[in-house]
Coordinates of C-alpha atoms and ligand atoms in Angstrom, one line a residue:
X1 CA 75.4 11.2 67.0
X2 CA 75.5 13.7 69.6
X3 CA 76.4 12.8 73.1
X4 CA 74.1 14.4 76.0
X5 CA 75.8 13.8 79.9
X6 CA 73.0 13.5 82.9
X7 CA 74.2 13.3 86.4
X8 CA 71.7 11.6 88.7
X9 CA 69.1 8.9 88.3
X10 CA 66.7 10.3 90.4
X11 CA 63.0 11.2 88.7
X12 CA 64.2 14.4 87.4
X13 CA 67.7 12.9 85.2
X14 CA 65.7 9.8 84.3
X15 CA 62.5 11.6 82.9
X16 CA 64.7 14.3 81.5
X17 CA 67.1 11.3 79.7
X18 CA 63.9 9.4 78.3
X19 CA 62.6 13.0 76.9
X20 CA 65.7 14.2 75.4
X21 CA 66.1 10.9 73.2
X22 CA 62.4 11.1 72.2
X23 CA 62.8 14.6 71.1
X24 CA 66.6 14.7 69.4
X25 CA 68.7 12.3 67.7
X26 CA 71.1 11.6 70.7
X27 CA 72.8 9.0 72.8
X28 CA 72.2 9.8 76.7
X29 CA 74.5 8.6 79.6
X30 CA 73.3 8.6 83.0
X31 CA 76.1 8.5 85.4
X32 CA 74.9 7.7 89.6
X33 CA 76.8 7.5 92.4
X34 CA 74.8 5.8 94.3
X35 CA 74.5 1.7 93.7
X36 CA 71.0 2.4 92.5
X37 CA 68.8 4.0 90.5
X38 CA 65.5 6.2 91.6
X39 CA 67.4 8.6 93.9
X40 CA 65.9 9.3 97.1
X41 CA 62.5 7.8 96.3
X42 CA 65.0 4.1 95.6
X43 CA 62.5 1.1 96.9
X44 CA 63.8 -2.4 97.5
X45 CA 62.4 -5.3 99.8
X46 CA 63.9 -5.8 103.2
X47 CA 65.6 -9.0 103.6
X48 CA 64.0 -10.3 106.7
X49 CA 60.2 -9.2 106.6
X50 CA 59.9 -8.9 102.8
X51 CA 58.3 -5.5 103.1
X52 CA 58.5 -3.2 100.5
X53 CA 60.9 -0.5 102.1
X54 CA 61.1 3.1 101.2
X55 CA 65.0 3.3 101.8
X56 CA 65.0 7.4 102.1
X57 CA 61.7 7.7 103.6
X58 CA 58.4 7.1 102.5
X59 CA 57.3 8.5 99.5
X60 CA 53.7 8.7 98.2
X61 CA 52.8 10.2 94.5
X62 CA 50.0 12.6 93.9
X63 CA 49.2 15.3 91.2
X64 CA 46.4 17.0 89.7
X65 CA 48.6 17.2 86.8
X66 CA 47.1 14.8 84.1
X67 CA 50.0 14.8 81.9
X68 CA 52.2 14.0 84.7
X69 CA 50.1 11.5 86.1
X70 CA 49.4 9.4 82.3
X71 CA 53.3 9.7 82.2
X72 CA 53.8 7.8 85.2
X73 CA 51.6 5.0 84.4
X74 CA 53.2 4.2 81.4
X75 CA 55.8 2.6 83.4
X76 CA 54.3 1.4 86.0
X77 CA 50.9 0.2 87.9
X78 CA 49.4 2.2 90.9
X79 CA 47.2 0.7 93.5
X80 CA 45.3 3.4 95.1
X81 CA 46.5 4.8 98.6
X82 CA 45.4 7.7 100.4
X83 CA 48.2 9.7 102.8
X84 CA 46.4 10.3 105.6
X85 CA 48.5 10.5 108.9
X86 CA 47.7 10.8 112.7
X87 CA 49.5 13.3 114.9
X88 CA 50.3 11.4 118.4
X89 CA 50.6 14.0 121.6
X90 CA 50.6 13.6 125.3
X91 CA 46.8 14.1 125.0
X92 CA 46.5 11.5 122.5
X93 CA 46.0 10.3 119.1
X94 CA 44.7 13.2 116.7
X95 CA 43.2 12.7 112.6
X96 CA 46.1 14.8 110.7
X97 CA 46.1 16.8 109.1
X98 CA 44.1 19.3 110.7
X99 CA 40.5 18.6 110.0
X100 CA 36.9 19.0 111.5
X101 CA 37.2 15.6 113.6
X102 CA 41.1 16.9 114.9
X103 CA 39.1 20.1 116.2
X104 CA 36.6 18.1 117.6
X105 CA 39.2 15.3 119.7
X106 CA 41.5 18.9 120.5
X107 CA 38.7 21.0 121.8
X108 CA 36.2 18.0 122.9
X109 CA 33.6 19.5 120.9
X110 CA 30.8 18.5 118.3
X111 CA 31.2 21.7 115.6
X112 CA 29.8 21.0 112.3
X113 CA 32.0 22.6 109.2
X114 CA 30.1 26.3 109.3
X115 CA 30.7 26.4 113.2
X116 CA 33.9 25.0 112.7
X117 CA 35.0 27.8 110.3
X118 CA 34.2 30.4 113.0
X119 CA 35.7 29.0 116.0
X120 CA 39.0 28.5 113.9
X121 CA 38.4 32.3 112.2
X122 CA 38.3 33.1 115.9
X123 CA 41.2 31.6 116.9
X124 CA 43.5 32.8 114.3
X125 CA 45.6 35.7 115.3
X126 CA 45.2 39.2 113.6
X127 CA 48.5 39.1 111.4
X128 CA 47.9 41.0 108.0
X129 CA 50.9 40.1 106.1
X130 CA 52.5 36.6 107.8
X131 CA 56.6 37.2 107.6
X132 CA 56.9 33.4 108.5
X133 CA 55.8 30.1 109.4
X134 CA 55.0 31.0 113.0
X135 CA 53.1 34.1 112.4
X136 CA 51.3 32.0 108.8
X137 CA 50.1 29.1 111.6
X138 CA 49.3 31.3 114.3
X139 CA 46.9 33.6 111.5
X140 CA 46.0 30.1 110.0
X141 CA 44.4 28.3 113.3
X142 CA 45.6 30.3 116.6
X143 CA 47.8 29.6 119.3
X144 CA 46.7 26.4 120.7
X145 CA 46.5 24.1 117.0
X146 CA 49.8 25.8 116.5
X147 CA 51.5 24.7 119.8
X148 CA 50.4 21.2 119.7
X149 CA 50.6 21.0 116.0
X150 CA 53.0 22.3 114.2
X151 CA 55.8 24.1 116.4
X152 CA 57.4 21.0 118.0
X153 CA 57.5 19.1 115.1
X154 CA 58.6 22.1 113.0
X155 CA 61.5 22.9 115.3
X156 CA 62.6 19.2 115.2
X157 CA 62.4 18.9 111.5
X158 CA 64.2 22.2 110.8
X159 CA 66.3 22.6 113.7
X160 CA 65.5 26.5 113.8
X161 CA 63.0 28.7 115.4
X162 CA 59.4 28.2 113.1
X163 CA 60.0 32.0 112.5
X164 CA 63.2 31.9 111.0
X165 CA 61.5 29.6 108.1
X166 CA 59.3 30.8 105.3
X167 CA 55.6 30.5 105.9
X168 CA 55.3 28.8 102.4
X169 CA 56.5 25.3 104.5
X170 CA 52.9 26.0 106.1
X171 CA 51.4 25.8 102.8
X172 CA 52.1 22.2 101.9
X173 CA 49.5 21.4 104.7
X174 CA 45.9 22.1 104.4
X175 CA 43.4 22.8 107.4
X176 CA 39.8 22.1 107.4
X177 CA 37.0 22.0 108.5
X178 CA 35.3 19.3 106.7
X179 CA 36.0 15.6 107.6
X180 CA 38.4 15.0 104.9
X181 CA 41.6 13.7 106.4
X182 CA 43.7 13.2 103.0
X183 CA 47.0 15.0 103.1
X184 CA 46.9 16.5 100.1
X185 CA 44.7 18.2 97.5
X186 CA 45.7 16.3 94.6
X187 CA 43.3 14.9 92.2
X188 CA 45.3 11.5 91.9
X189 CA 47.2 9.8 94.1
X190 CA 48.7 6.1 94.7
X191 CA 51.9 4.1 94.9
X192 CA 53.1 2.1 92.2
X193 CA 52.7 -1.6 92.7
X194 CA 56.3 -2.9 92.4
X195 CA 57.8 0.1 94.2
X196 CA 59.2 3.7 92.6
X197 CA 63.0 1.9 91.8
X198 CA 61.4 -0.4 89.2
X199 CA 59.0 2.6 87.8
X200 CA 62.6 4.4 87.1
X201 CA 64.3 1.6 85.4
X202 CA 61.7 1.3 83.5
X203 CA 62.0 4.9 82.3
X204 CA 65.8 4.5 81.8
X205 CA 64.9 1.6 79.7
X206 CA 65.8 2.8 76.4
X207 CA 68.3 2.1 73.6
X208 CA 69.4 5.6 73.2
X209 CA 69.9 5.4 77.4
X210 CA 72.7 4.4 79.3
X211 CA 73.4 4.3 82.6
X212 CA 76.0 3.7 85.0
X213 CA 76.0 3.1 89.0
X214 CA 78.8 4.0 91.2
X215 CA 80.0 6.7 89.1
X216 CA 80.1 10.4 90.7
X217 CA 80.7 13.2 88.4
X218 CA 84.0 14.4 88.1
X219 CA 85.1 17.3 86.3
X220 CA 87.0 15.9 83.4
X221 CA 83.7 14.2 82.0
X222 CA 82.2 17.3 80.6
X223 CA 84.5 17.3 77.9
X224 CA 83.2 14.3 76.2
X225 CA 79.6 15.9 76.0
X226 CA 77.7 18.0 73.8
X227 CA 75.8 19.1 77.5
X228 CA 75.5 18.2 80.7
X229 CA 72.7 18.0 83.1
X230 CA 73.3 18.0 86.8
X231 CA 70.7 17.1 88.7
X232 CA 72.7 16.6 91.8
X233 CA 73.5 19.6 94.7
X234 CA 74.6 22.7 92.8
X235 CA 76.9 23.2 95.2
X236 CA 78.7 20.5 95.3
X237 CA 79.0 20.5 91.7
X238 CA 80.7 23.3 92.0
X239 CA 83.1 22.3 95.2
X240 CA 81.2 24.1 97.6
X241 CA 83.5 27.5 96.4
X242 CA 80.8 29.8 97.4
X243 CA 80.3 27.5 100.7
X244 CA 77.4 25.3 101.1
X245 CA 73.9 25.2 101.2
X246 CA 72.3 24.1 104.4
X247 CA 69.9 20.6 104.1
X248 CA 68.5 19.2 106.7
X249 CA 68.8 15.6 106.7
X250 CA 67.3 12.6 108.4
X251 CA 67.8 9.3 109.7
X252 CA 66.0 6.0 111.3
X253 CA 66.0 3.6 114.1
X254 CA 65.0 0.2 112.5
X255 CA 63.1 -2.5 114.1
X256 CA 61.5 -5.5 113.3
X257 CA 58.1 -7.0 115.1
X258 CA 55.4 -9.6 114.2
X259 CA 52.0 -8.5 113.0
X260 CA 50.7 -5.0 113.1
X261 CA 53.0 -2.5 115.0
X262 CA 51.0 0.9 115.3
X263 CA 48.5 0.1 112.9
X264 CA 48.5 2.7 110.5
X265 CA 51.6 3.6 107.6
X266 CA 52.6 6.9 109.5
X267 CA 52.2 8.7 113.1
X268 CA 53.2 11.9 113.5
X269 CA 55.0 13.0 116.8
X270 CA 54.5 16.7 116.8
X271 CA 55.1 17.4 120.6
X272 CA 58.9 18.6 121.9
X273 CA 59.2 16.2 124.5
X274 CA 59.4 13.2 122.1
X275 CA 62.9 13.2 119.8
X276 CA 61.7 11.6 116.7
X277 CA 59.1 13.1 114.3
X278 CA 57.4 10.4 112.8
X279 CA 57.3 6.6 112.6
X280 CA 56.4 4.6 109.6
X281 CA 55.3 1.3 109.2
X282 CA 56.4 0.7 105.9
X283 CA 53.9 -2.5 105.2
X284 CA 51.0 -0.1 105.6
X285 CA 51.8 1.5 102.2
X286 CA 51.2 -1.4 100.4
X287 CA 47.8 -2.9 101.5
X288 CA 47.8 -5.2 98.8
X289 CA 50.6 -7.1 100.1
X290 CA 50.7 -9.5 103.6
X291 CA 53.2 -10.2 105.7
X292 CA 53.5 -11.8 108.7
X293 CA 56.6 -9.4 110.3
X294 CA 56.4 -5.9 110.1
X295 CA 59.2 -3.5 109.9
X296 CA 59.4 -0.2 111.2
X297 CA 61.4 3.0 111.0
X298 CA 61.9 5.2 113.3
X299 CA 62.4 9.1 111.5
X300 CA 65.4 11.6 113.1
X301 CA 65.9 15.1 111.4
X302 CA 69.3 16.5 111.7
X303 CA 71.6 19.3 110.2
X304 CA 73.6 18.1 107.4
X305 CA 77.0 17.3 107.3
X306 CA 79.6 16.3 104.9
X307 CA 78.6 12.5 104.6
X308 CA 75.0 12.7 104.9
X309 CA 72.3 12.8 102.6
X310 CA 71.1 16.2 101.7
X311 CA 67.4 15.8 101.9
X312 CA 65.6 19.2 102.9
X313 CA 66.7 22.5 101.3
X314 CA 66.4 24.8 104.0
X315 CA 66.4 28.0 102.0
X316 CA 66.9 30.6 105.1
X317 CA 68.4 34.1 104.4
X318 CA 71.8 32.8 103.9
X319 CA 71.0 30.0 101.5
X320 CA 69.4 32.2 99.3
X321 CA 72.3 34.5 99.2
X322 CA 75.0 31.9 98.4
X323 CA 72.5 30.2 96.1
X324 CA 72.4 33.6 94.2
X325 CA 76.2 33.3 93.5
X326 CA 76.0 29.3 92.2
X327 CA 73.1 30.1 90.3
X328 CA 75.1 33.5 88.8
X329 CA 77.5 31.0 88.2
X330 CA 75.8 28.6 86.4
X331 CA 74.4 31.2 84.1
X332 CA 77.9 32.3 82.5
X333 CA 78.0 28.4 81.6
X334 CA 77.5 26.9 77.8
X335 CA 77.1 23.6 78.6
X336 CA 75.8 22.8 82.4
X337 CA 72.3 23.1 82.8
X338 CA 70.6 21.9 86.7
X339 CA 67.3 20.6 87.5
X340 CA 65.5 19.0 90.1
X341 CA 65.2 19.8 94.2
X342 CA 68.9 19.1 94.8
X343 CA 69.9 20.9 91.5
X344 CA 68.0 23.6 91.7
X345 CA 67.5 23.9 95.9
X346 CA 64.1 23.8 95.8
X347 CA 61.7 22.1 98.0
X348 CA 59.8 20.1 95.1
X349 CA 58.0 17.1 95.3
X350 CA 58.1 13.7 92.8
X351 CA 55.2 14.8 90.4
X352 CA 56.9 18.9 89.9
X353 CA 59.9 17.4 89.3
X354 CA 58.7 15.1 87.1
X355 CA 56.4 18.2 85.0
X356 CA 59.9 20.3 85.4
X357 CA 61.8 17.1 83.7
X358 CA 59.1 16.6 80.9
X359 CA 59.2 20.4 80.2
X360 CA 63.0 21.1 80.4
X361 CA 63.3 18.4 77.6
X362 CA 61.3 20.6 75.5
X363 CA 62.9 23.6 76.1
X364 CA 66.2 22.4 75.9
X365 CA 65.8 20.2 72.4
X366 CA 63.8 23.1 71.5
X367 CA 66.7 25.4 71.7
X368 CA 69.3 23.1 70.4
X369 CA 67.5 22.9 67.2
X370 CA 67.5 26.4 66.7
X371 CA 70.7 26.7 67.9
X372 CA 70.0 28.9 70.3
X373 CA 71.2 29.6 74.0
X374 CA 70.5 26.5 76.1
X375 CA 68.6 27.2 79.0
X376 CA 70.1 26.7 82.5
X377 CA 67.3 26.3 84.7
X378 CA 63.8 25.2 84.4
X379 CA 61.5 28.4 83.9
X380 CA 59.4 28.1 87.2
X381 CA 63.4 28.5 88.9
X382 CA 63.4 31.2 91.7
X383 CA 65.9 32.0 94.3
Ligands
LIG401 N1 54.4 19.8 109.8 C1 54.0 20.0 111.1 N2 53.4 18.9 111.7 C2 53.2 17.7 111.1 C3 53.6 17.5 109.8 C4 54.2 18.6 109.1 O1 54.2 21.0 111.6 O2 52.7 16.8 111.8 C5 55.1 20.9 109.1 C6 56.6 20.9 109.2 O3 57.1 22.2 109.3 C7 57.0 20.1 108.0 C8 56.1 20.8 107.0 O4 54.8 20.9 107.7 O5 58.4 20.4 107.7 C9 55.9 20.0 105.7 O6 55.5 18.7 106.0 P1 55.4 17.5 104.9 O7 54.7 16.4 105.6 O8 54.9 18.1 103.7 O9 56.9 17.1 104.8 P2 57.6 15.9 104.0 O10 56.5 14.8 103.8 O11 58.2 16.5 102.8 O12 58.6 15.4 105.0

């Protein structure tokens, strides 16, 4: 029986492992270095309140993807939750993301949604063609939503100018003028009951699956494979040669107080003045639960360096430049394929990774039974 290698145990190697067993006769082995499995969406219960902890940040699933989303209840249960954030600034304590009651608090108004539209249509700077994320904000809601919005906490999340970034980061947020306050557009949305790290194990439950902990790729191990699938940083799978590929990373302040801290799962601090960006109250994502303590992390962004977690693909100018010579790279290979945001240095959330993951199987097994040339990189891949 063929032998198939994956490197990670995030979503994107643990769906991919599942699929490629269901679709070929093959044994899978899924080496991670880290001590668990899940990757950066790893849950687990802190010791002293019992809260259900999202160790690498909070992380809440939504699609409109019903394939993706049946595929994720096979493993586990979701209760319903709704991501709907406040944004905290000097003036006060604003609905997030930018909706008809934010415009309302900001400009101490009472627009309805057609009045609304105008006033913001007014607002919004003349810019034909936005280059960036500055110029997309400033054409999307004007100066004033902008400053108090989006550029502080932009600047302390990416540690650059807002127009040195794409304006596609703008995009993940929606504005309107309506009084729907959910973050996204998704048609389904929820967290699964018993936290994301049990949904993974129970997708890496399989006989044709194994899986090991603590074990980092090395280079030696590809020989033992029919293919291998990183799903790790493509550049450090390839020893940084080409140099490395800037993240931004981030990192909390812990504490621990009794009953109900701020209220709410997440606030948003978007002004300059104040060095965090947002804390969460990680007891708040699971309503269903009770606890008497609550714990609460405080969220730092920071530039990257060799020991810390890669989180944020920051994709400026000269990413995409060294990315095109890994990605050259990886193409003259036969056996190395890469998937998933860290893989593929893309900015992807849980449910496109998991739609990549379920479709890369296919493609893959497809071409292996026809013998054909393995693909490298998930179709939607762009640099
Ligand atoms: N953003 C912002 N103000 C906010 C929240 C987000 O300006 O209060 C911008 C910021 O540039 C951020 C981007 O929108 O990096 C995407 O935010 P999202 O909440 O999607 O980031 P994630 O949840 O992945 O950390």
């Amino acid at each position: 029986m063929k032998k198939l290698l994956v490197v990670g145990a995030g979503f994107s190697g643990a769906v991919l492992a599942r699929e490629l067993v269901g679709l070929n006769d093959v044994q899978v082995l899924v080496i991670e270095r880290r001590a668990h499995v899940a990757g950066s969406c790893h849950t687990s219960r802190d010791d002293e309140t019992g809260v259900m902890v999202h160790r690498y940040g909070a992380h809440i699933f939504h699609t409109s993807d019903v394939e993706v989303w049946d595929y994720v209840r096979r493993f586990s249960e979701f209760f319903p939750f709704v991501n709907r954030p406040k944004a905290s600034i000097a003036s006060g304590v604003y609905s997030f993301p930018i909706n008809l009651h934010t415009i309302n608090q900001f400009f101490g108004m009472k627009l309805d949604p057609t009045e609304a539209a105008r006033f913001i249509a007014r607002k919004g700077e003349a810019i034909a063609e936005p280059r960036n994320f500055e110029e997309q904000a400033l054409k999307f809601v004007g100066r004033e939503l902008y400053e108090a919005f989006f550029k502080g906490y932009t600047q302390k999340q990416w540690g650059c100018d807002p127009r040195e970034l794409p304006a596609s980061i703008l995009t993940r947020l929606p504005v309107r003028c309506n009084y729907n306050d959910n973050y996204y557009d998704s048609i389904y949305q929820g967290i699964p009951v018993d936290g994301y790290t049990a949904l993974v194990e129970r997708i890496l439950d399989h006989q044709g699956i194994d899986v090991k902990l603590d074990t980092p790729w090395e280079d030696d191990m590809r020989d033992e494979f029919e293919h291998v699938f990183v799903t790790g940083p493509l550049d450090a799978h390839y020893a940084h040669r080409f140099g490395r590929l800037s993240y931004r990373t981030v990192y909390w302040d812990r504490a621990v107080h009794c009953g109900d801290f701020q209220g709410h799962p997440a606030i948003n601090y978007t002004d300059m003045s104040v060095p965090h960006t947002r804390v969460r109250e990680h007891k708040h994502y699971a309503p269903w639960e009770s606890h008497d303590k609550t714990v609460v992390f405080t969220e730092f962004s920071k530039e990257t360096s060799t020991h810390d977690e890669p989180y944020y693909p920051k994709r400026l100018a000269r990413d995409r430049e060294i990315l095109r010579d890994y990605a050259a790279l990886a193409e003259r290979e036969h056996k190395v394929s890469f998937l998933g945001r860290l893989g593929t240095y893309r900015y992807l959330d849980m449910h496109q990774v998991i739609r990549e993951g379920l479709d890369f199987a296919r493609l893959w097994s497809a071409a292996a039974a026809a013998g054909g040339r393995r693909p490298v990189f998930p179709e939607s891949f762009r640099i």
